[in-house]
Tab-separated table of C-alpha atoms and ligand atoms in Angstrom:
chain	number	residue	atom	x	y	z
A	1	MET	CA	-83.732	23.790	61.691
A	2	ASP	CA	-85.391	24.411	58.843
A	3	LEU	CA	-83.688	24.725	55.083
A	4	ASN	CA	-82.943	28.363	55.329
A	5	GLN	CA	-81.165	27.634	59.138
A	6	LEU	CA	-79.425	24.746	57.853
A	7	TRP	CA	-77.624	26.090	55.328
A	8	GLN	CA	-76.613	29.681	57.269
A	9	SER	CA	-74.853	27.143	60.099
A	10	THR	CA	-73.038	25.405	57.563
A	11	LEU	CA	-72.325	28.760	56.237
A	12	ALA	CA	-70.585	29.853	59.199
A	13	GLU	CA	-68.781	26.912	59.824
A	14	LEU	CA	-66.806	26.875	56.356
A	15	GLU	CA	-66.477	30.243	56.688
A	16	LEU	CA	-63.862	29.755	59.522
A	17	GLN	CA	-62.300	26.974	57.330
A	18	ILE	CA	-61.790	28.673	53.625
A	19	SER	CA	-60.366	32.048	53.765
A	20	ARG	CA	-62.339	34.966	53.297
A	21	PRO	CA	-61.997	35.937	49.129
A	22	ASN	CA	-62.825	32.444	48.671
A	23	PHE	CA	-65.434	32.177	50.771
A	24	LEU	CA	-67.626	35.692	49.487
A	25	THR	CA	-66.497	34.068	45.881
A	26	TRP	CA	-67.595	30.770	45.699
A	27	LEU	CA	-70.238	30.610	48.442
A	28	LYS	CA	-71.606	34.425	48.818
A	29	ASN	CA	-75.035	33.475	46.890
A	30	SER	CA	-75.456	29.986	47.849
A	31	ARG	CA	-78.728	28.402	48.751
A	32	LEU	CA	-79.799	25.183	50.266
A	33	ILE	CA	-82.252	23.897	47.883
A	34	LYS	CA	-84.266	21.286	49.194
A	35	LYS	CA	-82.635	17.533	51.186
A	36	GLU	CA	-84.908	14.829	49.721
A	37	GLU	CA	-85.783	11.141	52.084
A	38	ASP	CA	-82.999	9.535	51.174
A	39	GLY	CA	-80.153	12.017	52.960
A	40	LYS	CA	-79.671	14.167	49.939
A	41	VAL	CA	-79.225	17.798	49.542
A	42	LEU	CA	-79.603	19.929	46.742
A	43	VAL	CA	-77.505	23.148	46.665
A	44	GLY	CA	-77.131	25.866	44.554
A	45	LEU	CA	-74.331	28.039	43.476
A	46	GLY	CA	-73.944	31.024	41.701
A	47	ASN	CA	-72.537	29.854	38.073
A	48	ASN	CA	-71.308	26.906	36.101
A	49	PHE	CA	-67.031	27.923	37.583
A	50	ALA	CA	-68.144	28.412	41.476
A	51	LYS	CA	-70.262	25.045	40.683
A	52	GLU	CA	-67.014	23.081	39.690
A	53	TRP	CA	-64.231	24.582	42.082
A	54	VAL	CA	-66.886	23.874	45.447
A	55	GLU	CA	-67.144	20.300	44.383
A	56	ASN	CA	-63.637	20.041	43.869
A	57	LYS	CA	-62.285	21.514	46.716
A	58	TYR	CA	-64.636	21.767	49.232
A	59	HIS	CA	-66.924	19.280	49.396
A	60	LYS	CA	-65.383	17.358	52.223
A	61	ILE	CA	-65.626	19.471	54.183
A	62	VAL	CA	-69.198	21.255	52.644
A	63	LEU	CA	-70.214	17.960	53.686
A	64	GLU	CA	-68.940	17.037	57.090
A	65	SER	CA	-70.639	20.650	58.521
A	66	LEU	CA	-73.648	19.882	56.772
A	67	ARG	CA	-73.450	16.324	58.736
A	68	SER	CA	-72.558	17.847	62.052
A	69	PHE	CA	-76.187	19.868	62.286
A	70	ASP	CA	-77.495	17.238	60.826
A	71	GLU	CA	-76.599	13.947	60.397
A	72	THR	CA	-79.652	11.998	58.376
A	73	ILE	CA	-77.416	14.267	55.051
A	74	LYS	CA	-76.486	11.351	53.556
A	75	LYS	CA	-75.189	12.592	50.342
A	76	VAL	CA	-74.777	16.720	48.846
A	77	GLU	CA	-74.863	17.086	45.051
A	78	TYR	CA	-74.648	21.053	43.463
A	79	ILE	CA	-76.507	22.657	41.413
A	80	VAL	CA	-76.564	26.410	39.395
A	81	LEU	CA	-78.769	28.448	40.054
A	82	VAL	CA	-79.455	29.851	36.613
A	83	GLU	CA	-81.182	33.527	36.595
A	84	GLU	CA	-82.511	35.386	33.825
A	85	LYS	CA	-80.097	37.778	32.908
A	86	LYS	CA	-79.662	41.180	30.484
A	87	ILE	CA	-77.054	39.353	27.650
A	88	PHE	CA	-74.304	41.155	25.521
A	89	PHE	CA	-72.604	38.449	24.514
A	90	THR	CA	-74.896	36.540	22.408
A	91	GLU	CA	-74.290	32.794	21.923
A	92	LYS	CA	-72.925	32.270	18.370
A	93	GLU	CA	-75.898	29.568	18.493
A	94	PRO	CA	-78.388	30.230	15.860
A	95	ALA	CA	-81.653	29.436	18.605
A	96	LEU	CA	-80.215	31.485	20.371
A	97	SER	CA	-78.765	34.732	18.261
A	98	GLY	CA	-78.661	38.545	18.340
A	99	LYS	CA	-82.141	38.547	20.793
A	100	GLY	CA	-81.817	40.651	23.983
A	101	ASN	CA	-82.933	39.014	27.017
A	102	LEU	CA	-81.910	35.394	27.036
A	103	LYS	CA	-81.014	32.415	29.751
A	104	THR	CA	-77.803	31.521	29.174
A	105	ASP	CA	-76.792	27.816	29.490
A	106	PRO	CA	-75.090	27.226	32.722
A	107	ASN	CA	-73.249	24.099	31.332
A	108	ARG	CA	-71.629	26.119	28.228
A	109	GLN	CA	-67.992	26.004	28.089
A	110	ALA	CA	-65.444	26.516	25.992
A	111	ILE	CA	-65.510	24.678	23.622
A	112	LEU	CA	-61.752	25.581	21.774
A	113	PRO	CA	-59.265	22.472	21.447
A	114	GLU	CA	-56.952	22.592	23.617
A	115	LEU	CA	-53.716	23.961	21.607
A	116	LYS	CA	-50.278	23.318	22.440
A	117	ILE	CA	-46.784	24.533	21.719
A	118	ASP	CA	-45.282	22.004	18.698
A	119	SER	CA	-42.338	20.397	20.529
A	120	GLU	CA	-40.344	20.761	17.434
A	121	THR	CA	-40.582	23.668	15.343
A	122	ASN	CA	-41.610	26.021	18.834
A	123	LEU	CA	-44.603	27.109	17.352
A	124	HIS	CA	-47.416	28.144	19.191
A	125	PRO	CA	-51.198	27.130	16.875
A	126	ARG	CA	-52.944	29.662	17.423
A	127	TYR	CA	-50.569	32.416	15.772
A	128	THR	CA	-51.325	32.281	12.529
A	129	PHE	CA	-52.635	34.623	9.504
A	130	ASP	CA	-56.547	33.681	10.042
A	131	SER	CA	-56.217	35.607	12.786
A	132	PHE	CA	-54.388	37.967	12.206
A	133	VAL	CA	-55.434	41.808	11.124
A	134	VAL	CA	-53.397	43.489	8.427
A	135	GLY	CA	-53.704	47.395	8.196
A	136	SER	CA	-51.824	50.227	7.932
A	137	SER	CA	-49.960	49.844	10.515
A	138	ASN	CA	-48.595	46.828	9.263
A	139	GLU	CA	-49.139	45.652	5.889
A	140	LEU	CA	-45.627	46.566	4.941
A	141	VAL	CA	-44.338	43.971	6.800
A	142	TYR	CA	-47.409	41.721	6.132
A	143	ALA	CA	-46.284	41.843	2.359
A	144	ALA	CA	-42.618	41.190	3.252
A	145	ALA	CA	-44.081	37.530	5.403
A	146	MET	CA	-46.092	37.097	2.476
A	147	ALA	CA	-43.372	37.133	0.120
A	148	ILE	CA	-41.059	35.076	2.149
A	149	ILE	CA	-43.439	32.545	2.322
A	150	LYS	CA	-43.857	32.211	-1.582
A	151	ASP	CA	-39.852	32.293	-1.252
A	152	VAL	CA	-38.088	30.658	1.467
A	153	GLY	CA	-34.500	31.785	2.081
A	154	LYS	CA	-34.758	33.754	-1.383
A	155	LYS	CA	-36.727	36.736	-0.844
A	156	TYR	CA	-35.764	39.223	2.098
A	157	ASN	CA	-32.934	37.211	4.416
A	158	PRO	CA	-32.930	38.542	7.026
A	159	LEU	CA	-36.336	39.962	7.140
A	160	PHE	CA	-35.983	42.177	10.640
A	161	ILE	CA	-38.963	43.892	12.279
A	162	TYR	CA	-39.209	45.745	14.983
A	163	GLY	CA	-41.687	47.628	17.313
A	164	GLY	CA	-43.054	48.808	20.478
A	165	THR	CA	-44.156	45.737	22.620
A	166	GLY	CA	-48.024	44.298	22.808
A	167	LEU	CA	-48.146	45.701	18.624
A	168	GLY	CA	-48.164	42.265	17.013
A	169	LYS	CA	-44.662	40.738	16.714
A	170	THR	CA	-44.553	38.137	17.953
A	171	HIS	CA	-47.838	36.933	16.406
A	172	LEU	CA	-47.277	37.602	13.004
A	173	ILE	CA	-43.723	35.959	13.505
A	174	GLN	CA	-45.111	32.883	14.852
A	175	ALA	CA	-47.749	32.904	11.986
A	176	ILE	CA	-45.041	33.046	9.394
A	177	GLY	CA	-43.658	29.662	10.801
A	178	ASN	CA	-46.621	28.365	11.499
A	179	GLU	CA	-47.510	29.212	7.033
A	180	ILE	CA	-44.780	27.660	5.997
A	181	LYS	CA	-44.739	24.651	8.293
A	182	ASN	CA	-48.284	23.964	6.680
A	183	PHE	CA	-48.025	24.700	3.710
A	184	TYR	CA	-44.663	22.376	3.005
A	185	LYS	CA	-46.446	19.670	5.146
A	186	ASN	CA	-43.022	19.793	7.095
A	187	LYS	CA	-40.362	19.696	3.734
A	188	ILE	CA	-39.091	22.884	5.474
A	189	LYS	CA	-37.759	22.538	8.965
A	190	VAL	CA	-39.041	25.921	10.664
A	191	LYS	CA	-37.999	26.430	14.425
A	192	TYR	CA	-38.726	29.407	16.843
A	193	VAL	CA	-36.674	30.618	20.207
A	194	HIS	CA	-37.530	33.299	21.977
A	195	SER	CA	-33.731	34.970	22.045
A	196	GLU	CA	-33.790	34.483	25.923
A	197	LYS	CA	-33.917	30.604	25.720
A	198	PHE	CA	-31.363	31.551	23.291
A	199	VAL	CA	-28.869	33.179	25.634
A	200	ASN	CA	-29.659	30.188	28.067
A	201	ASP	CA	-29.053	27.699	25.362
A	202	VAL	CA	-25.497	29.309	24.838
A	203	VAL	CA	-24.683	29.480	28.201
A	204	THR	CA	-25.748	26.085	29.112
A	205	ALA	CA	-23.548	24.405	26.322
A	206	ILE	CA	-20.830	26.764	28.005
A	207	ARG	CA	-20.882	25.387	30.972
A	208	ASN	CA	-21.391	21.827	30.582
A	209	LYS	CA	-18.793	22.241	27.526
A	210	ARG	CA	-21.521	20.922	25.058
A	211	MET	CA	-21.263	23.827	22.512
A	212	GLU	CA	-22.450	21.116	19.674
A	213	ASP	CA	-25.651	21.213	21.063
A	214	VAL	CA	-26.994	24.770	20.500
A	215	LYS	CA	-24.889	24.299	16.676
A	216	ASN	CA	-26.840	20.880	15.968
A	217	LYS	CA	-29.815	22.533	17.219
A	218	TYR	CA	-29.936	25.959	16.174
A	219	ARG	CA	-27.914	24.936	12.804
A	220	ASN	CA	-29.844	22.286	11.142
A	221	VAL	CA	-32.903	24.465	10.393
A	222	ASP	CA	-34.656	26.244	7.435
A	223	VAL	CA	-36.524	28.784	8.958
A	224	LEU	CA	-34.665	30.258	12.727
A	225	ILE	CA	-37.565	32.576	14.169
A	226	VAL	CA	-35.699	34.591	16.340
A	227	ASP	CA	-38.373	36.571	19.135
A	228	ASP	CA	-37.070	40.020	20.916
A	229	VAL	CA	-33.457	39.517	19.680
A	230	GLN	CA	-33.001	42.519	22.343
A	231	PHE	CA	-32.134	40.679	24.487
A	232	ILE	CA	-28.736	39.216	22.844
A	233	GLY	CA	-27.365	42.373	23.003
A	234	GLY	CA	-24.138	42.307	25.749
A	235	LYS	CA	-24.417	39.047	25.915
A	236	LYS	CA	-20.237	38.674	23.655
A	237	ALA	CA	-20.224	34.830	23.957
A	238	THR	CA	-23.913	35.148	22.600
A	239	GLU	CA	-23.471	37.034	20.460
A	240	GLU	CA	-20.300	35.055	18.810
A	241	GLU	CA	-22.178	31.881	18.833
A	242	PHE	CA	-25.411	33.821	16.980
A	243	PHE	CA	-23.242	35.374	14.701
A	244	HIS	CA	-22.269	32.524	14.110
A	245	THR	CA	-25.599	30.385	13.516
A	246	PHE	CA	-26.470	33.279	11.433
A	247	ASN	CA	-23.668	33.379	8.548
A	248	VAL	CA	-23.782	29.855	8.442
A	249	LEU	CA	-27.111	29.854	7.617
A	250	HIS	CA	-27.236	32.627	5.803
A	251	GLU	CA	-24.943	31.180	3.118
A	252	ASN	CA	-26.834	28.478	2.887
A	253	ASN	CA	-30.118	30.349	1.533
A	254	LYS	CA	-32.068	29.522	5.061
A	255	GLN	CA	-34.324	32.108	6.244
A	256	ILE	CA	-34.095	34.235	8.877
A	257	ILE	CA	-36.567	36.427	10.863
A	258	ILE	CA	-35.537	38.710	13.847
A	259	SER	CA	-38.026	40.740	15.752
A	260	SER	CA	-37.172	43.473	18.543
A	261	ASP	CA	-38.840	45.798	20.355
A	262	ARG	CA	-36.338	48.516	17.963
A	263	PRO	CA	-34.248	49.075	15.316
A	264	PRO	CA	-31.224	47.222	15.049
A	265	ALA	CA	-28.980	50.672	14.775
A	266	ALA	CA	-30.682	51.442	18.854
A	267	ILE	CA	-29.503	48.183	20.091
A	268	PRO	CA	-26.792	50.251	21.421
A	269	THR	CA	-24.641	46.757	22.791
A	270	LEU	CA	-25.615	45.104	20.400
A	271	GLU	CA	-21.484	44.209	18.001
A	272	GLU	CA	-21.371	46.454	15.133
A	273	ARG	CA	-20.583	43.158	12.610
A	274	LEU	CA	-24.289	41.498	14.360
A	275	ARG	CA	-25.673	44.772	13.455
A	276	SER	CA	-24.682	45.013	10.043
A	277	ARG	CA	-25.822	41.677	9.637
A	278	PHE	CA	-29.444	42.524	9.974
A	279	GLU	CA	-28.823	45.521	8.274
A	280	GLY	CA	-28.710	43.134	5.274
A	281	GLY	CA	-31.270	42.207	4.790
A	282	MET	CA	-35.446	44.303	5.292
A	283	ILE	CA	-36.290	45.764	7.853
A	284	ALA	CA	-39.660	46.725	8.805
A	285	ASP	CA	-41.512	48.603	11.312
A	286	ILE	CA	-45.278	47.434	13.015
A	287	THR	CA	-46.509	50.775	14.164
A	288	TYR	CA	-50.013	51.765	16.317
A	289	PRO	CA	-52.944	50.586	14.575
A	290	ASP	CA	-55.193	53.075	13.582
A	291	TYR	CA	-58.548	53.587	15.295
A	292	GLU	CA	-60.221	51.254	12.320
A	293	MET	CA	-57.571	48.518	12.681
A	294	ARG	CA	-58.095	48.321	16.050
A	295	VAL	CA	-61.834	48.580	15.774
A	296	ALA	CA	-61.609	45.263	13.571
A	297	ILE	CA	-59.388	43.984	15.914
A	298	ILE	CA	-61.809	43.954	18.802
A	299	LYS	CA	-64.113	42.651	16.555
A	300	THR	CA	-61.595	39.977	15.224
A	301	LYS	CA	-60.656	38.715	19.031
A	302	LEU	CA	-64.847	38.922	20.006
A	303	GLN	CA	-65.361	36.387	17.113
A	304	GLU	CA	-62.692	34.253	18.447
A	305	LYS	CA	-64.273	34.577	21.839
A	306	ASN	CA	-67.359	33.709	20.353
A	307	ALA	CA	-68.646	36.674	21.919
A	308	GLU	CA	-70.021	39.888	20.565
A	309	LEU	CA	-70.414	43.425	21.980
A	310	SER	CA	-72.134	46.501	20.116
A	311	ASP	CA	-70.756	48.766	17.721
A	312	GLU	CA	-70.882	52.079	20.274
A	313	ILE	CA	-69.145	49.610	22.546
A	314	CYS	CA	-66.561	48.224	20.148
A	315	GLY	CA	-65.808	52.123	18.678
A	316	LEU	CA	-65.218	53.049	22.795
A	317	ILE	CA	-62.664	50.881	23.226
A	318	ALA	CA	-60.632	51.011	20.382
A	319	ASN	CA	-60.762	54.846	21.275
A	320	LYS	CA	-60.226	54.280	24.849
A	321	ILE	CA	-57.090	52.521	23.907
A	322	GLN	CA	-54.604	52.763	21.424
A	323	ARG	CA	-51.446	51.879	21.711
A	324	ASN	CA	-50.780	47.681	22.935
A	325	ILE	CA	-53.192	45.488	21.304
A	326	ARG	CA	-52.284	43.255	24.488
A	327	GLU	CA	-54.419	45.097	25.772
A	328	ILE	CA	-57.518	45.260	24.275
A	329	GLU	CA	-57.549	41.737	24.235
A	330	GLY	CA	-57.458	42.012	28.222
A	331	ILE	CA	-59.920	44.277	28.616
A	332	LEU	CA	-62.244	41.842	26.262
A	333	ASN	CA	-61.070	39.321	28.760
A	334	LYS	CA	-62.715	41.360	31.319
A	335	ILE	CA	-65.691	42.235	29.968
A	336	LEU	CA	-66.313	39.028	29.544
A	337	PHE	CA	-65.714	37.868	32.875
A	338	TYR	CA	-67.857	41.068	33.995
A	339	GLN	CA	-70.561	39.321	32.123
A	340	GLU	CA	-70.588	35.919	32.909
A	341	PHE	CA	-69.128	35.665	35.764
A	342	LYS	CA	-70.981	38.987	37.764
A	343	ASN	CA	-74.141	38.907	35.788
A	344	ILE	CA	-73.071	42.929	35.016
A	345	GLU	CA	-74.548	43.840	32.025
A	346	PRO	CA	-71.711	46.811	29.764
A	347	THR	CA	-73.154	50.158	29.272
A	348	PRO	CA	-70.546	52.601	28.156
A	349	LYS	CA	-70.124	54.009	31.293
A	350	ILE	CA	-69.239	50.868	32.824
A	351	ILE	CA	-66.454	49.995	30.122
A	352	GLU	CA	-65.173	52.837	31.052
A	353	GLU	CA	-64.848	52.383	34.648
A	354	ILE	CA	-63.591	48.797	33.504
A	355	ILE	CA	-60.778	50.830	31.260
A	356	ASN	CA	-59.901	53.498	33.929
A	357	ASN	CA	-59.776	50.939	36.741
A	358	THR	CA	-57.039	48.140	34.740
A	359	ALA	CA	-55.000	51.360	34.142
A	360	GLN	CA	-55.090	53.291	37.594
A	361	GLN	CA	-54.123	49.307	39.232
A	362	SER	CA	-51.237	48.883	37.371
A	363	SER	CA	-49.435	51.716	38.363
A	364	LYS	CA	-50.707	51.151	42.365
A	365	ASN	CA	-47.391	49.839	44.654
A	366	ILE	CA	-47.528	45.807	44.571
A	367	THR	CA	-44.996	43.876	46.148
A	368	ASN	CA	-44.212	40.224	45.096
A	369	ASN	CA	-45.021	38.144	47.993
A	370	GLN	CA	-48.368	40.327	47.978
A	371	ILE	CA	-49.252	38.342	44.682
A	372	ILE	CA	-47.286	35.030	45.359
A	373	LYS	CA	-49.829	35.641	49.212
A	374	ALA	CA	-53.034	36.036	46.874
A	375	VAL	CA	-52.320	33.536	44.461
A	376	ALA	CA	-52.133	30.885	47.690
A	377	ASP	CA	-54.383	32.276	49.497
A	378	PHE	CA	-56.180	31.607	46.552
A	379	TYR	CA	-55.613	27.737	45.776
A	380	GLU	CA	-55.234	27.257	49.946
A	381	ILE	CA	-51.674	26.214	49.550
A	382	ALA	CA	-49.131	27.081	51.703
A	383	VAL	CA	-46.875	29.780	50.029
A	384	ASN	CA	-43.984	27.909	50.850
A	385	GLU	CA	-45.415	24.984	48.802
A	386	LEU	CA	-46.088	27.718	45.861
A	387	ILE	CA	-42.295	28.948	45.826
A	388	SER	CA	-40.781	24.890	46.579
A	389	ARG	CA	-39.316	23.146	43.789
A	390	SER	CA	-42.059	20.521	44.215
A	391	ARG	CA	-43.975	19.228	41.144
A	392	LYS	CA	-46.671	18.358	43.143
A	393	LYS	CA	-50.313	18.374	40.256
A	394	GLY	CA	-51.625	20.986	42.156
A	395	VAL	CA	-49.179	23.559	42.462
A	396	VAL	CA	-48.157	23.934	38.867
A	397	GLU	CA	-50.525	26.094	37.756
A	398	PRO	CA	-50.709	28.998	40.751
A	399	ARG	CA	-47.013	28.370	39.523
A	400	GLN	CA	-47.187	29.276	36.390
A	401	ILE	CA	-50.286	32.200	37.318
A	402	THR	CA	-47.799	33.007	40.089
A	403	ALA	CA	-44.355	33.748	37.403
A	404	PHE	CA	-47.288	35.536	34.813
A	405	LEU	CA	-48.151	38.152	37.205
A	406	LEU	CA	-45.159	38.476	37.889
A	407	ARG	CA	-44.064	39.618	35.038
A	408	ASP	CA	-47.537	40.874	33.828
A	409	ILE	CA	-48.200	43.557	36.535
A	410	LEU	CA	-44.337	43.781	38.119
A	411	ASP	CA	-42.574	43.629	34.655
A	412	MET	CA	-40.004	41.350	37.040
A	413	SER	CA	-37.000	39.999	35.119
A	414	TYR	CA	-37.545	36.023	33.816
A	415	PRO	CA	-34.486	35.581	35.900
A	416	ASP	CA	-35.499	37.362	39.615
A	417	ILE	CA	-38.966	34.948	38.545
A	418	GLY	CA	-37.732	31.821	38.180
A	419	GLU	CA	-35.219	32.873	41.260
A	420	LYS	CA	-38.574	33.523	43.460
A	421	LEU	CA	-39.883	30.371	42.235
A	422	GLY	CA	-37.941	27.476	43.435
A	423	LYS	CA	-34.644	28.948	41.985
A	424	ARG	CA	-35.672	27.985	39.206
A	425	ASP	CA	-34.500	28.473	35.424
A	426	HIS	CA	-35.599	31.330	33.758
A	427	THR	CA	-37.197	29.463	30.632
A	428	THR	CA	-38.582	27.852	33.253
A	429	ALA	CA	-40.558	31.276	34.555
A	430	ILE	CA	-40.208	32.488	29.904
A	431	TYR	CA	-42.417	28.925	29.277
A	432	SER	CA	-44.368	29.861	32.251
A	433	PHE	CA	-45.424	33.495	31.395
A	434	GLU	CA	-45.427	32.449	27.784
A	435	LYS	CA	-48.048	30.162	28.233
A	436	ILE	CA	-50.092	31.686	30.746
A	437	SER	CA	-50.859	34.761	28.766
A	438	LYS	CA	-51.307	32.377	25.091
A	439	GLU	CA	-53.687	30.202	27.581
A	440	ILE	CA	-55.903	32.877	29.302
A	441	ASN	CA	-57.568	34.207	25.385
A	442	ILE	CA	-58.790	30.700	24.798
A	443	ASN	CA	-59.219	29.124	28.154
A	444	LYS	CA	-62.243	30.943	29.946
A	445	LYS	CA	-61.852	29.084	33.329
A	446	LEU	CA	-58.111	30.309	33.342
A	447	ASN	CA	-59.396	33.580	32.401
A	448	GLN	CA	-61.516	33.647	35.406
A	449	LYS	CA	-59.160	32.537	37.725
A	450	ILE	CA	-56.544	35.808	37.341
A	451	ILE	CA	-59.540	38.515	37.057
A	452	LEU	CA	-60.313	36.818	40.357
A	453	ILE	CA	-56.728	36.551	41.864
A	454	LYS	CA	-56.193	40.120	41.105
A	455	GLU	CA	-59.022	40.719	42.397
A	456	ASN	CA	-58.079	39.829	45.372
A	457	ILE	CA	-54.363	41.487	44.635
A	458	TYR	CA	-55.849	45.386	44.348
A	459	LYS	CA	-58.371	44.958	46.926
A	460	ASN	CA	-55.634	44.366	49.855
B	1	LIG	P1	-45.274	41.544	21.039
B	1	LIG	O1	-44.391	39.989	20.189
B	1	LIG	O2	-44.928	42.816	19.749
B	1	LIG	O3	-45.868	42.174	22.283
B	1	LIG	P2	-47.641	39.755	20.589
B	1	LIG	O4	-47.347	39.476	19.128
B	1	LIG	O5	-48.154	39.430	21.726
B	1	LIG	O6	-46.934	41.198	20.269
B	1	LIG	O7	-49.235	40.543	20.465
B	1	LIG	C1	-50.241	40.821	22.031
B	1	LIG	C2	-51.127	39.876	21.646
B	1	LIG	O8	-52.211	40.937	20.412
B	1	LIG	C3	-51.943	38.359	21.158
B	1	LIG	O9	-52.557	38.370	21.969
B	1	LIG	C4	-51.442	39.016	19.575
B	1	LIG	O10	-52.909	37.994	19.424
B	1	LIG	C5	-52.752	40.087	19.630
B	1	LIG	N1	-52.096	40.835	18.231
B	1	LIG	C6	-51.570	41.999	17.458
B	1	LIG	N2	-51.394	42.053	16.309
B	1	LIG	C7	-52.420	41.190	15.988
B	1	LIG	C8	-52.964	41.708	15.051
B	1	LIG	N3	-52.548	42.744	13.911
B	1	LIG	N4	-54.110	41.385	14.770
B	1	LIG	C9	-54.491	40.275	15.497
B	1	LIG	N5	-54.215	39.919	17.033
B	1	LIG	C10	-53.150	41.124	17.071
B	2	LIG	MG1	-43.172	39.230	21.440
């Protein structure tokens, strides 16, 4: 058997043991490159991501399959098949920058440090003013934020920020928290909380008759930041507790910062006394970014990702996506993925296709079971295990990704997601969603996995 035949037979064997989408993704462009006298063979794979995946997940069955055809094989090693390709994301290294046709370094990894949520403040270090673009849509809020940072608790209290989804509310209020924390070197105690978490804390405290836990947690801070406060509306016990927390902090000149998807007057179930408290400070909205601002955001995001796109392409994206910055990020991640993983050059036509496809995809009929199955298939774990309460190492990430996708694609509520994934508390679902939606922007591999899983979801 020559090398090619040997590999074709091995692939046929592997195809029986690996799910179809995975087989196509990881092994389609593989080759057996050589066999050495000591029994070592070299397998070439399409890219670095595939190499790592096959090494970690399929090594054993690759070796076994090979050996079933040729017993003299003792060892398998993997390399990446480097191809000449057109690059539009240029490296920021001097030797490589700005040229047309370059070889990519297959070993290049995301060099960003892993960023973790601070357990004391609940703030994510990624959200800073350095990465926040100020423009016509958020100038006013930004000015208020700066005034607050200078004079914590004294200027605008509370600061109530509202605006549509994906327009930067969470980024902004967390950036305020991070700035205060860093500027005052922890002398000022900051705490960020998503209102669903606050609701949950109150509910748990009532159930366990431990209200003082909530009081200790939220009344002993200098700056309390509450995200998406609209979820508090209509939950009586929580509103009550929040009202008192608010008063205690306010009377002591502690700063309160609140975000919401609408102004206080438009949260129908909000108690009157809480509404008038909110209206007692400064209310400012974030509106849709204009074209210039969208272009600036695209360029900032590319810089963060160490990537470049032509002005024409940036303009095209800014033209097409007008109402949601999170969506802009999603498209950039996708383009980056297509370039790196699939070798696709982003002509304006392709960019347009990617954008149109993404818009169509979100409206397709997808069920939660399809999503769960796609994740299970991708990681080759059983659906039952994925939705179980097991904390085994191999299922934590898949489960967090499932939670993320259920929210991202279906807009499922956090309690429903928690229920579906092993009858978990909904705060676990919030945590998972928030974690993955941040990580996806800084962790290239995670981004790749999620795009591949999504492709499989929409393919079926
Ligand atoms: P919201 O909380 O309003 O739904 P987020 O704060 O989560 O929106 O923002 C969505 C994404 O867009 C985040 O990844 C954030 O970093 C990014 N983003 C929003 N506004 C800006 C901005 N002005 N500059 C840079 N990035 C932004
Ligand atoms: Mg938000």
